[in-house]
Amino acid sequence: MAIVALVSDLFFESKLAATAAAVGKTLCTVRDCAAAEARLANADGLLVDLHAAGDPEALIRRARALRADLPIVAFLSHVEVELAAAARAAGAGQVLPRSTFTQRLPQILAGFAAPSSHSGSLPPASSEAL
């Protein structure tokens, strides 16, 4: 089982993979929403680049409908307040500016547990508002 990561940036994908390996997590990176959705049933968590191809908000809604306990963390540019609010409304547990997401990535990944044992909890959310 793995953490599914919808990522639009190849360079950022390699950073995610390196960080996941460093904390002992398996990461499955995908480039589009359909590929991410196909892997949700057994995912340990879902990371969503809100700038990825397709409709990331719809992916979050479908993921939440499929698995209410699935930890979902979305990230985006810090200036996109409406997009952040839409991702939260769709069901993302955390929506972080990309810089904060990058800083907290080891803790975020370490907080994802295997589906059979997690409670859907994530590390404490930031008080940082978007």
mmCIF file with all atom_site columns, C-alpha atoms in Angstrom, residues 13 21 25 39 44 46 66 69 86 101 125:
data_model
loop_
_atom_site.group_PDB
_atom_site.id
_atom_site.type_symbol
_atom_site.label_atom_id
_atom_site.label_alt_id
_atom_site.label_comp_id
_atom_site.label_asym_id
_atom_site.label_entity_id
_atom_site.label_seq_id
_atom_site.pdbx_PDB_ins_code
_atom_site.Cartn_x
_atom_site.Cartn_y
_atom_site.Cartn_z
_atom_site.occupancy
_atom_site.B_iso_or_equiv
_atom_site.pdbx_formal_charge
_atom_site.auth_seq_id
_atom_site.auth_comp_id
_atom_site.auth_asym_id
_atom_site.auth_atom_id
_atom_site.pdbx_PDB_model_num
ATOM 1  C CA . GLU A 1 13  ? 7.680   14.686 -7.615 1.00 0.00 ? 13  GLU A CA 1
ATOM 2  C CA . ALA A 1 21  ? 11.806  7.084  1.180  1.00 0.00 ? 21  ALA A CA 1
ATOM 3  C CA . LYS A 1 25  ? 6.792   5.388  3.234  1.00 0.00 ? 25  LYS A CA 1
ATOM 4  C CA . ARG A 1 39  ? -5.512  3.806  -6.647 1.00 0.00 ? 39  ARG A CA 1
ATOM 5  C CA . ASP A 1 44  ? -2.643  5.083  2.954  1.00 0.00 ? 44  ASP A CA 1
ATOM 6  C CA . LEU A 1 46  ? -3.815  11.188 -0.673 1.00 0.00 ? 46  LEU A CA 1
ATOM 7  C CA . LEU A 1 66  ? -15.158 6.394  -1.240 1.00 0.00 ? 66  LEU A CA 1
ATOM 8  C CA . ASP A 1 69  ? -11.256 7.831  6.820  1.00 0.00 ? 69  ASP A CA 1
ATOM 9  C CA . ALA A 1 86  ? -13.054 24.877 -2.339 1.00 0.00 ? 86  ALA A CA 1
ATOM 10 C CA . PHE A 1 101 ? 3.542   21.654 2.701  1.00 0.00 ? 101 PHE A CA 1
ATOM 11 C CA . ALA A 1 125 ? -3.382  21.411 11.054 1.00 0.00 ? 125 ALA A CA 1
#
